[in-house]
Short mmCIF file of C-alpha atoms in Angstrom, two decimals:
data_model
loop_
_atom_site.label_atom_id
_atom_site.label_comp_id
_atom_site.label_asym_id
_atom_site.label_seq_id
_atom_site.Cartn_x
_atom_site.Cartn_y
_atom_site.Cartn_z
CA MET A 1 109.74 14.35 88.99
CA THR A 2 107.57 11.35 88.03
CA ASN A 3 104.31 12.38 89.73
CA ARG A 4 102.32 15.10 88.02
CA ASP A 5 98.85 16.59 88.15
CA LEU A 6 97.46 14.93 85.01
CA ASN A 7 94.65 17.48 84.76
CA HIS A 8 97.21 20.29 84.45
CA SER A 9 97.69 19.62 80.76
CA ARG A 10 97.31 20.86 77.23
CA LEU A 11 96.98 19.06 73.91
CA PHE A 12 99.95 18.13 71.73
CA ASP A 13 100.13 20.82 69.03
CA VAL A 14 101.14 19.40 65.65
CA HIS A 15 101.54 22.92 64.21
CA ARG A 16 104.82 23.76 65.97
CA TRP A 17 107.74 24.21 63.60
CA SER A 18 111.11 25.92 63.27
CA GLU A 19 114.10 26.06 60.98
CA HIS A 20 116.45 27.47 63.60
CA PRO A 21 119.91 25.79 63.23
CA GLU A 22 120.14 24.95 66.94
CA VAL A 23 116.70 23.36 66.88
CA ASN A 24 117.78 21.20 63.94
CA ALA A 25 121.00 20.29 65.76
CA LEU A 26 119.10 19.03 68.81
CA VAL A 27 116.66 17.08 66.63
CA ASP A 28 119.49 15.49 64.62
CA ARG A 29 121.31 14.48 67.79
CA LEU A 30 118.37 12.51 69.15
CA TYR A 31 117.31 11.26 65.73
CA GLU A 32 120.66 9.67 64.89
CA VAL A 33 120.98 7.88 68.22
CA HIS A 34 117.41 6.84 68.97
CA ILE A 35 115.03 7.30 66.02
CA ARG A 36 116.85 6.53 62.77
CA CYS A 37 116.47 2.80 63.46
CA LEU A 38 112.72 3.18 62.94
CA GLU A 39 113.13 4.21 59.30
CA PRO A 40 112.62 1.32 56.84
CA THR A 41 115.60 0.65 54.60
CA ASP A 42 113.44 -0.10 51.54
CA ARG A 43 111.56 3.23 51.53
CA LYS A 44 110.69 4.40 48.02
CA ARG A 45 112.35 7.55 46.72
CA THR A 46 108.99 9.26 46.23
CA GLN A 47 108.14 8.91 49.91
CA ASP A 48 109.11 11.36 52.63
CA LYS A 49 112.73 10.54 53.43
CA ASN A 50 112.43 11.28 57.14
CA PRO A 51 108.83 11.06 58.41
CA TYR A 52 110.10 9.98 61.81
CA ARG A 53 112.49 12.92 62.00
CA LYS A 54 109.62 15.29 61.16
CA ALA A 55 107.53 13.73 63.91
CA LEU A 56 110.44 13.98 66.38
CA LYS A 57 111.04 17.62 65.53
CA THR A 58 107.40 18.64 66.02
CA LEU A 59 107.21 16.69 69.27
CA LEU A 60 110.40 18.17 70.73
CA ILE A 61 109.44 21.72 69.80
CA ASP A 62 106.02 21.38 71.39
CA LEU A 63 107.43 19.79 74.56
CA TYR A 64 110.05 22.55 74.79
CA VAL A 65 107.49 25.36 74.50
CA GLY A 66 105.29 23.74 77.14
CA TRP A 67 108.25 23.17 79.46
CA VAL A 68 109.47 26.78 79.18
CA ASP A 69 105.99 28.16 79.87
CA ASP A 70 105.37 25.82 82.82
CA PRO A 71 107.76 23.02 83.86
CA LEU A 72 104.89 21.22 85.64
CA LEU A 73 102.64 21.17 82.56
CA VAL A 74 101.98 17.77 80.98
CA THR A 75 101.08 17.13 77.36
CA ALA A 76 97.91 15.25 76.43
CA PHE A 77 99.01 12.87 73.69
CA SER A 78 96.52 10.79 71.74
CA ARG A 79 97.41 7.25 70.72
CA SER A 80 94.44 6.98 68.38
CA ASN A 81 95.33 6.78 64.68
CA ARG A 82 92.32 9.01 63.94
CA SER A 83 94.06 11.90 65.70
CA TYR A 84 96.70 11.95 62.96
CA GLU A 85 94.55 11.56 59.87
CA GLN A 86 95.83 13.58 56.94
CA GLY A 87 93.88 16.62 55.80
CA ARG A 88 93.76 20.41 55.73
CA TYR A 89 94.12 20.66 59.52
CA ASN A 90 97.33 18.60 59.70
CA GLU A 91 99.56 20.68 57.43
CA LEU A 92 102.83 19.14 58.58
CA HIS A 93 101.36 15.71 57.80
CA ILE A 94 102.41 14.33 61.17
CA SER A 95 101.29 10.73 60.99
CA ALA A 96 100.65 8.08 63.62
CA LYS A 97 104.39 7.38 63.41
CA VAL A 98 104.77 9.98 66.14
CA LYS A 99 103.54 7.28 68.56
CA ASP A 100 106.61 5.18 67.72
CA VAL A 101 108.82 8.21 68.33
CA VAL A 102 107.25 8.73 71.76
CA ASP A 103 107.80 5.06 72.63
CA ARG A 104 111.48 5.27 71.66
CA LEU A 105 111.99 8.41 73.76
CA ILE A 106 110.32 6.70 76.72
CA GLU A 107 112.65 3.70 76.34
CA ALA A 108 115.67 6.00 76.08
CA GLY A 109 114.73 7.83 79.28
CA TYR A 110 113.68 11.17 77.80
CA LEU A 111 109.94 11.01 78.50
CA HIS A 112 107.61 10.00 81.31
CA GLN A 113 104.18 8.65 80.36
CA LYS A 114 100.87 7.93 82.04
CA GLU A 115 98.76 5.86 79.69
CA GLY A 116 95.22 6.91 78.98
CA PHE A 117 92.07 4.87 79.31
CA LYS A 118 88.55 4.64 77.92
CA ASP A 119 85.57 4.02 80.16
CA ARG A 120 83.22 1.92 78.05
CA ARG A 121 80.34 2.12 80.50
CA GLU A 122 77.31 4.14 79.43
CA GLY A 123 78.02 7.78 80.19
CA GLY A 124 81.62 6.94 81.07
CA SER A 125 84.50 9.20 80.19
CA GLY A 126 88.14 8.61 79.36
CA ARG A 127 91.47 10.32 79.17
CA VAL A 128 94.20 10.32 76.56
CA SER A 129 97.76 9.54 77.55
CA ARG A 130 99.94 12.16 79.24
CA ILE A 131 103.65 12.68 78.54
CA TRP A 132 106.24 15.04 80.01
CA PRO A 133 110.03 15.46 79.91
CA THR A 134 112.32 13.54 82.23
CA THR A 135 115.27 15.25 83.89
CA ARG A 136 117.42 13.99 81.02
CA LEU A 137 115.36 15.87 78.42
CA GLU A 138 114.99 18.91 80.68
CA ASP A 139 118.79 19.13 80.84
CA LEU A 140 118.90 19.27 77.03
CA PHE A 141 116.27 22.01 77.05
CA ARG A 142 118.27 24.02 79.62
CA ASP A 143 121.40 23.77 77.50
CA ALA A 144 119.59 24.67 74.28
CA ARG A 145 120.96 27.71 72.45
CA PHE A 146 117.58 28.88 71.24
CA GLY A 147 114.49 30.37 72.83
CA VAL A 148 110.73 30.20 72.53
CA ALA A 149 110.76 33.00 69.95
CA ASP A 150 112.84 30.74 67.70
CA VAL A 151 110.55 27.74 67.82
CA VAL A 152 106.91 28.77 68.00
CA ILE A 153 106.49 29.66 64.35
CA SER A 154 103.38 27.90 63.01
CA ALA A 155 103.62 25.70 59.98
CA PRO A 156 103.64 27.92 56.86
CA ASP A 157 100.58 26.26 55.36
CA ARG A 158 98.56 25.97 58.57
CA GLU A 159 94.87 26.26 57.79
CA ARG A 160 93.37 29.62 58.73
CA VAL A 161 89.75 29.08 57.64
CA ILE A 162 88.29 26.58 60.08
CA LEU A 163 84.88 24.95 59.78
CA LYS A 164 83.43 23.21 62.83
CA LYS A 165 80.39 21.12 63.63
CA GLY A 166 79.21 23.05 66.67
CA LYS A 167 79.73 26.29 68.60
CA ASP A 168 82.86 25.26 70.53
CA GLU A 169 85.56 27.88 69.98
CA ASP A 170 88.36 25.35 70.53
CA PRO A 171 89.94 25.17 67.03
CA LYS A 172 90.84 21.49 67.54
CA LYS A 173 87.36 20.10 68.24
CA GLY A 174 84.72 19.04 65.73
CA LEU A 175 86.70 19.98 62.62
CA ILE A 176 85.07 19.55 59.21
CA ASP A 177 87.01 19.18 55.99
CA TYR A 178 85.59 21.13 53.07
CA ARG A 179 86.15 21.84 49.41
CA ASP A 180 87.71 25.22 48.68
CA THR A 181 85.66 27.86 46.89
CA ASP A 182 86.39 31.39 45.72
CA GLN A 183 84.94 32.54 49.05
CA THR A 184 87.23 30.41 51.24
CA ARG A 185 90.28 31.27 49.14
CA ALA A 186 89.49 35.00 49.44
CA MET A 187 89.07 34.70 53.22
CA ARG A 188 92.36 32.81 53.54
CA ASP A 189 94.15 35.42 51.42
CA GLN A 190 92.80 38.22 53.61
CA LEU A 191 93.94 36.43 56.78
CA VAL A 192 97.46 36.02 55.40
CA ARG A 193 97.60 39.71 54.44
CA TYR A 194 96.19 40.73 57.84
CA GLN A 195 98.85 38.65 59.60
CA ALA A 196 101.51 40.37 57.45
CA LEU A 197 100.05 43.76 58.42
CA LEU A 198 100.33 42.91 62.12
CA ASP A 199 103.92 41.72 61.61
CA ARG A 200 104.88 45.10 60.14
CA HIS A 201 103.83 46.95 63.29
CA HIS A 202 104.88 46.83 66.92
CA ILE A 203 102.09 45.64 69.21
CA ASP A 204 103.00 45.22 72.86
CA ILE A 205 101.95 45.85 76.47
CA CYS A 206 103.90 48.81 77.80
CA SER A 207 103.47 47.91 81.49
CA LEU A 208 105.29 44.57 81.12
CA GLU A 209 109.00 44.47 81.82
CA GLU A 210 109.10 41.08 80.10
CA PRO A 211 106.56 40.20 77.37
CA VAL A 212 104.80 37.55 79.46
CA ILE A 213 101.75 37.43 81.72
CA ARG A 214 101.58 34.76 84.40
CA GLN A 215 98.20 33.03 84.53
CA GLY A 216 97.92 30.45 87.28
CA ASN A 217 100.86 28.10 86.84
CA GLY A 218 101.39 29.02 83.20
CA LEU A 219 102.64 31.89 81.09
CA LEU A 220 100.83 33.84 78.40
CA ARG A 221 103.41 35.15 75.95
CA ILE A 222 103.08 38.50 74.21
CA GLY A 223 104.64 39.15 70.82
CA ARG A 224 104.36 38.67 67.08
CA GLU A 225 105.59 35.06 67.35
CA HIS A 226 102.49 34.20 69.36
CA VAL A 227 99.92 35.43 66.86
CA PHE A 228 98.18 33.17 64.36
CA ILE A 229 95.09 34.79 62.90
CA CYS A 230 92.31 32.45 61.77
CA ARG A 231 88.53 32.44 61.39
CA ILE A 232 86.31 29.81 62.98
CA PHE A 233 82.95 29.05 61.39
CA ASN A 234 80.33 27.04 63.25
CA ASP A 235 77.41 24.68 62.78
CA GLY A 236 78.98 23.26 59.62
CA SER A 237 78.24 26.43 57.63
CA PHE A 238 80.17 29.44 56.40
CA ASP A 239 77.03 31.46 57.21
CA ARG A 240 77.44 30.75 60.93
CA GLY A 241 80.18 32.10 63.16
CA GLY A 242 83.27 33.33 61.35
CA ARG A 243 84.85 35.33 64.15
CA TYR A 244 88.55 36.19 64.01
CA PHE A 245 90.78 34.41 66.53
CA GLY A 246 94.47 34.03 67.29
CA GLY A 247 95.61 37.35 68.75
CA TRP A 248 97.05 37.38 72.28
CA TRP A 249 95.14 40.64 72.92
CA GLN A 250 91.92 38.60 72.81
CA ILE A 251 92.86 36.36 75.74
CA ILE A 252 94.84 38.61 78.09
CA PRO A 253 93.17 39.73 81.34
CA LYS A 254 91.11 42.80 80.59
CA GLU A 255 93.12 45.01 82.94
CA PHE A 256 96.12 44.62 80.63
CA ARG A 257 94.24 45.63 77.49
CA ARG A 258 94.35 49.32 78.41
CA ASP A 259 98.16 49.09 78.46
CA ILE A 260 98.50 47.92 74.85
CA CYS A 261 100.57 50.17 72.63
CA ILE A 262 100.58 50.11 68.83
CA ASP A 263 103.74 51.58 67.32
CA GLY A 264 104.53 53.38 70.57
CA GLN A 265 101.06 54.91 71.08
CA PHE A 266 98.33 53.98 73.52
CA ILE A 267 95.12 52.54 72.13
CA VAL A 268 91.48 53.48 72.23
CA GLU A 269 88.86 50.74 72.17
CA LYS A 270 85.50 51.04 70.47
CA ASP A 271 82.77 48.58 71.37
CA PHE A 272 79.23 48.02 70.14
CA SER A 273 76.55 48.60 72.75
CA SER A 274 74.10 45.65 73.11
CA LEU A 275 75.10 44.45 69.66
CA PHE A 276 73.17 41.17 69.29
CA PRO A 277 69.74 42.41 70.44
CA ARG A 278 70.18 45.63 68.47
CA MET A 279 71.02 43.59 65.37
CA ILE A 280 67.80 41.65 65.78
CA TYR A 281 65.70 44.79 66.23
CA CYS A 282 67.38 46.16 63.11
CA LEU A 283 66.61 43.01 61.09
CA GLU A 284 62.97 43.21 62.23
CA GLY A 285 62.72 46.93 61.43
CA ILE A 286 61.80 47.74 65.04
CA THR A 287 63.23 50.56 67.17
CA PRO A 288 65.01 48.96 70.14
CA PRO A 289 64.65 50.09 73.75
CA ASP A 290 67.37 52.42 75.03
CA ASP A 291 69.02 49.43 76.70
CA PRO A 292 67.79 45.91 75.81
CA TYR A 293 69.48 44.63 78.98
CA GLY A 294 68.14 47.45 81.16
CA ILE A 295 65.35 45.70 83.07
CA ASP A 296 63.91 47.02 86.33
CA LEU A 297 66.08 45.44 89.05
CA SER A 298 64.11 46.77 92.01
CA GLY A 299 63.46 44.13 94.64
CA LEU A 300 66.02 41.75 93.13
CA ALA A 301 69.49 40.73 94.34
CA TYR A 302 70.99 42.12 91.13
CA ALA A 303 70.28 45.65 92.44
CA ASP A 304 72.73 45.10 95.32
CA MET A 305 75.61 44.30 92.96
CA PRO A 306 77.96 46.77 91.25
CA PRO A 307 75.94 47.96 88.22
CA LYS A 308 78.41 46.42 85.75
CA ASP A 309 78.15 42.98 87.38
CA GLY A 310 74.35 42.94 87.54
CA ARG A 311 74.00 44.14 83.98
CA GLY A 312 76.57 41.57 82.84
CA LEU A 313 74.46 38.73 84.21
CA ILE A 314 71.34 40.09 82.50
CA LYS A 315 73.29 40.48 79.25
CA THR A 316 74.34 36.83 79.39
CA MET A 317 70.76 35.84 80.11
CA LEU A 318 69.28 37.63 77.08
CA ASN A 319 71.98 36.44 74.68
CA THR A 320 71.50 32.90 75.95
CA MET A 321 67.81 33.20 75.10
CA PHE A 322 68.81 33.83 71.49
CA ASN A 323 71.36 31.02 71.48
CA LYS A 324 69.39 28.20 73.06
CA ARG A 325 67.20 25.72 71.25
CA PRO A 326 63.50 24.92 71.90
CA GLY A 327 63.07 22.72 74.95
CA GLN A 328 66.20 23.96 76.71
CA SER A 329 65.57 25.68 80.05
CA ILE A 330 67.03 29.16 80.34
CA LEU A 331 66.94 28.81 84.14
CA ARG A 332 68.95 25.61 83.97
CA ILE A 333 71.52 27.12 81.58
CA VAL A 334 72.23 30.37 83.46
CA GLY A 335 71.09 29.41 86.95
CA ASP A 336 74.40 28.23 88.38
CA GLU A 337 76.27 31.36 87.29
CA HIS A 338 73.64 33.64 88.80
CA ARG A 339 73.33 31.66 92.04
CA ASP A 340 77.12 31.68 92.40
CA ALA A 341 76.86 35.48 92.25
CA GLY A 342 74.39 35.41 95.16
CA VAL A 343 71.10 35.64 93.24
CA PRO A 344 68.26 33.44 94.63
CA THR A 345 66.45 31.21 92.16
CA ASP A 346 63.17 33.15 92.59
CA ASP A 347 64.98 36.38 91.64
CA ILE A 348 66.40 34.69 88.54
CA ARG A 349 62.87 33.66 87.48
CA VAL A 350 61.62 37.24 87.93
CA ALA A 351 64.58 38.58 85.92
CA ILE A 352 63.88 36.13 83.09
CA HIS A 353 60.27 37.32 82.98
CA ARG A 354 61.30 41.00 82.93
CA VAL A 355 63.85 40.41 80.15
CA GLU A 356 61.17 38.68 78.09
CA GLU A 357 58.74 41.55 78.68
CA LEU A 358 61.27 44.26 77.80
CA ASN A 359 62.17 42.48 74.55
CA ALA A 360 58.72 41.14 73.68
CA PRO A 361 58.82 42.63 70.13
CA ILE A 362 61.58 40.16 69.22
CA ARG A 363 60.26 37.21 71.24
CA GLN A 364 60.25 35.04 68.10
CA TRP A 365 64.07 35.07 68.21
CA PHE A 366 64.12 33.37 71.61
CA ASP A 367 64.98 29.65 71.42
CA SER A 368 66.09 30.13 67.81
CA GLY A 369 69.76 29.15 68.15
CA ALA A 370 70.56 32.38 66.32
CA GLY A 371 73.79 33.14 68.18
CA THR A 372 76.13 31.87 65.45
CA TYR A 373 74.08 33.67 62.78
CA LEU A 374 74.49 36.95 64.69
CA MET A 375 78.21 36.19 65.09
CA ASN A 376 78.41 35.84 61.33
CA LEU A 377 76.90 39.28 60.78
CA GLU A 378 79.38 40.68 63.29
CA SER A 379 82.26 38.92 61.50
CA ARG A 380 81.21 40.50 58.19
CA ILE A 381 81.53 43.92 59.80
CA THR A 382 84.98 42.93 61.05
CA GLU A 383 85.92 41.66 57.58
CA ILE A 384 85.16 45.07 56.06
CA LEU A 385 87.24 46.81 58.73
CA ILE A 386 90.22 44.51 58.19
CA ASP A 387 90.11 45.02 54.42
CA ARG A 388 90.33 48.77 55.03
CA ALA A 389 93.10 48.34 57.61
CA ILE A 390 95.19 46.35 55.12
CA GLU A 391 94.53 48.90 52.39
CA GLU A 392 95.70 51.81 54.57
CA ASP A 393 98.40 49.91 56.50
CA GLU A 394 96.75 50.82 59.81
CA VAL A 395 96.42 48.30 62.64
CA ILE A 396 92.99 47.32 63.91
CA LEU A 397 92.99 44.69 66.66
CA THR A 398 89.76 42.73 66.98
CA VAL A 399 88.21 41.32 70.13
CA HIS A 400 85.06 40.03 68.41
CA ASP A 401 82.67 43.02 68.60
CA SER A 402 85.31 45.32 70.05
CA TYR A 403 88.09 47.06 68.10
CA LEU A 404 91.38 48.62 69.19
CA VAL A 405 93.38 51.23 67.27
CA ARG A 406 96.06 53.80 68.02
CA ASN A 407 94.40 56.61 69.91
CA ASP A 408 95.00 59.10 67.10
CA LYS A 409 92.85 56.90 64.81
CA GLU A 410 89.71 57.05 66.94
CA GLN A 411 87.64 59.14 64.54
CA TRP A 412 88.83 57.05 61.60
CA LEU A 413 87.68 53.85 63.34
CA GLU A 414 84.30 55.32 64.25
CA GLN A 415 83.63 56.24 60.62
CA LEU A 416 84.71 52.79 59.44
CA LEU A 417 82.33 51.15 61.93
CA ARG A 418 79.44 53.33 60.78
CA ASP A 419 80.13 52.54 57.12
CA ALA A 420 80.54 48.79 57.76
CA CYS A 421 77.28 48.59 59.73
CA GLN A 422 75.48 50.36 56.92
CA GLN A 423 76.83 47.82 54.42
CA VAL A 424 75.96 44.73 56.50
CA LEU A 425 72.85 45.81 58.43
CA GLY A 426 71.53 48.83 56.57
CA GLN A 427 71.92 51.15 59.54
CA GLU A 428 74.45 52.23 62.16
CA MET A 429 74.82 50.47 65.53
CA LYS A 430 75.30 52.26 68.84
CA LEU A 431 78.98 52.56 69.84
CA LYS A 432 80.74 53.17 73.13
CA THR A 433 84.33 53.95 74.09
CA GLU A 434 85.63 51.08 76.18
CA ASN A 435 89.15 52.38 76.84
CA GLU A 436 88.84 55.91 78.17
CA ILE A 437 92.46 55.91 79.33
CA GLY A 438 93.71 55.88 75.77
CA ASP A 439 91.00 58.30 74.68
CA SER A 440 91.71 61.05 77.21
CA LEU A 441 95.44 60.39 77.26
CA PHE A 442 95.56 61.07 73.52
CA ARG A 443 94.05 64.47 74.08
CA HIS A 444 96.58 65.10 76.83
CA GLN A 445 99.42 64.09 74.49
CA TRP A 446 98.03 66.36 71.77
CA ARG A 447 97.65 69.34 74.11
CA THR A 448 101.21 68.95 75.41
CA GLY A 449 102.66 68.61 71.91
CA LEU A 450 103.71 64.97 72.22
CA ILE A 451 101.77 64.05 69.10
CA ALA A 452 100.45 66.10 66.21
CA GLY A 453 96.96 67.51 66.50
CA THR A 454 94.17 67.03 63.98
CA ALA A 455 91.17 69.17 63.11
CA ASP A 456 88.60 67.08 64.98
CA ILE A 457 90.71 67.07 68.16
CA SER A 458 91.54 70.77 68.04
CA ALA A 459 87.83 71.53 68.03
CA ILE A 460 87.43 70.17 71.57
CA SER A 461 86.56 72.95 73.97
CA ASN A 462 88.76 73.77 76.95
CA ASN A 463 85.86 73.00 79.29
CA ARG A 464 85.37 69.52 77.83
CA TYR A 465 89.13 68.89 77.87
CA ASN A 466 89.35 69.92 81.53
CA LEU A 467 86.46 67.62 82.43
CA MET A 468 88.16 64.72 80.68
CA MET A 469 91.43 65.35 82.44
CA GLU A 470 89.60 65.59 85.78
CA GLY A 471 88.35 62.07 85.12
CA GLN A 472 91.81 61.07 83.97
CA ARG A 473 93.22 61.80 87.42
CA GLU A 474 91.01 59.03 88.77
CA ARG A 475 92.61 56.51 86.37
CA SER A 476 96.32 56.00 86.42
CA ILE A 477 98.21 56.45 83.16
CA PRO A 478 99.91 53.17 82.16
CA VAL A 479 103.61 53.11 82.96
CA ARG A 480 106.02 52.38 80.13
CA THR A 481 108.62 50.00 81.53
CA GLU A 482 112.25 49.95 80.52
CA GLY A 483 111.75 46.49 79.06
CA TYR A 484 108.97 47.77 76.81
CA ALA A 485 111.06 50.77 75.75
CA ASN A 486 113.89 48.44 74.74
CA ARG A 487 111.55 46.16 72.75
CA TRP A 488 110.09 49.15 70.92
CA LYS A 489 113.59 50.50 70.21
CA LEU A 490 114.80 47.14 68.84
CA PHE A 491 111.71 46.87 66.62
CA LYS A 492 112.32 50.34 65.14
CA GLU A 493 115.98 49.59 64.58
CA GLY A 494 115.18 46.30 62.86
CA LYS A 495 112.58 47.98 60.67
CA THR A 496 115.10 50.66 59.67
CA LYS A 497 117.73 48.05 58.76
CA GLY A 498 115.14 46.06 56.83
#
């Protein structure tokens, strides 16, 4: 198929790697016939013996993963030498030689290409080249005796501490090289140990027969092979941003999060309530309102929405006020989202005024661009939690200011969050339970003897338990599929053999 939707694409990932024998066999087959001729015969012994083979291997692996996930997906492939500059973010040292490899595969009938362009007019945009497998290469992929789990391992030395120029969370945009310090080395060491912790435990979605979620035309894969934990700092400073990224649990649709199991147990999720405004009130030494997002919605279109939707729009509005810079219009920034939800412009203006009035004591933080600073405070709390998780070999999954643990570790997590907030902010932050399925189901499992009870759980009164289970009947208990049960069984067997 030579015609493709060129916008249905993703960037070439130079971090793909594998040492699987069948991967190497496929690479060697194409290298000997089509690529070896590119290698200079007078190459010095001190130089990489096969830079073209390395480029071919990374390219084939990335094309294979994309093809398996979505056969219609095309790969955005830059032909600019700057895209392959050596540095801490190109650990495999894939050079611009990969362009020669692509050209040879096109000539040999393994790749299709649509060349990119650059619009040099003022305000013009451009597009990098697109490549995708021909039928000839797809046939090799179909016959391959390996799978995605064998080839998606990231490069061993892939950089985990990422410094960026702006706020964009895309780890490939605006990268800044930096000189290592004791701080960056300590952060990198923690990330490696945290990744090892996650690898020692089974983290899965029990409602999935196969460990994949279809999103549009693509697939989101679930499993340890698809986790690469890193931290992204923003605004060119290690005092801005610093959130933890790279877990599939952060990007799955929210309805699947309740079905996550850690080592065979359902999870409970703890979330901070109104974290950013409450942080600011704390830093200013001011008692916050009961709900910094809780403006009077009477007479406004927000009042006709489900409460969660209306509050969500107001939450975005207030946090945007902290994030934006002087001179930027809050109405212009949030207006489209609110109007798309059916809110008239006049109602948006009234809501902006009411948000400003409710949070007048911290008005000086509006237009301050403080969002990445607040993210950094949040990331320090997370850092403390992860240190403790590593120390006790207990899994904590992070979704920025939300944390997931096995449901029998709920009280443990709550105490950790209180202690971490005291260390970073000097006082506790308000918490809420986001995943009540796991919370009440744990109590059900304890009452029925499926898991061992603990002192704090046994103290729950029968009346409170009955009320919780009454609510539980309104929320279906996640179903454990046969596929999940088999994956959990294989993990336990492998751990026992290890």
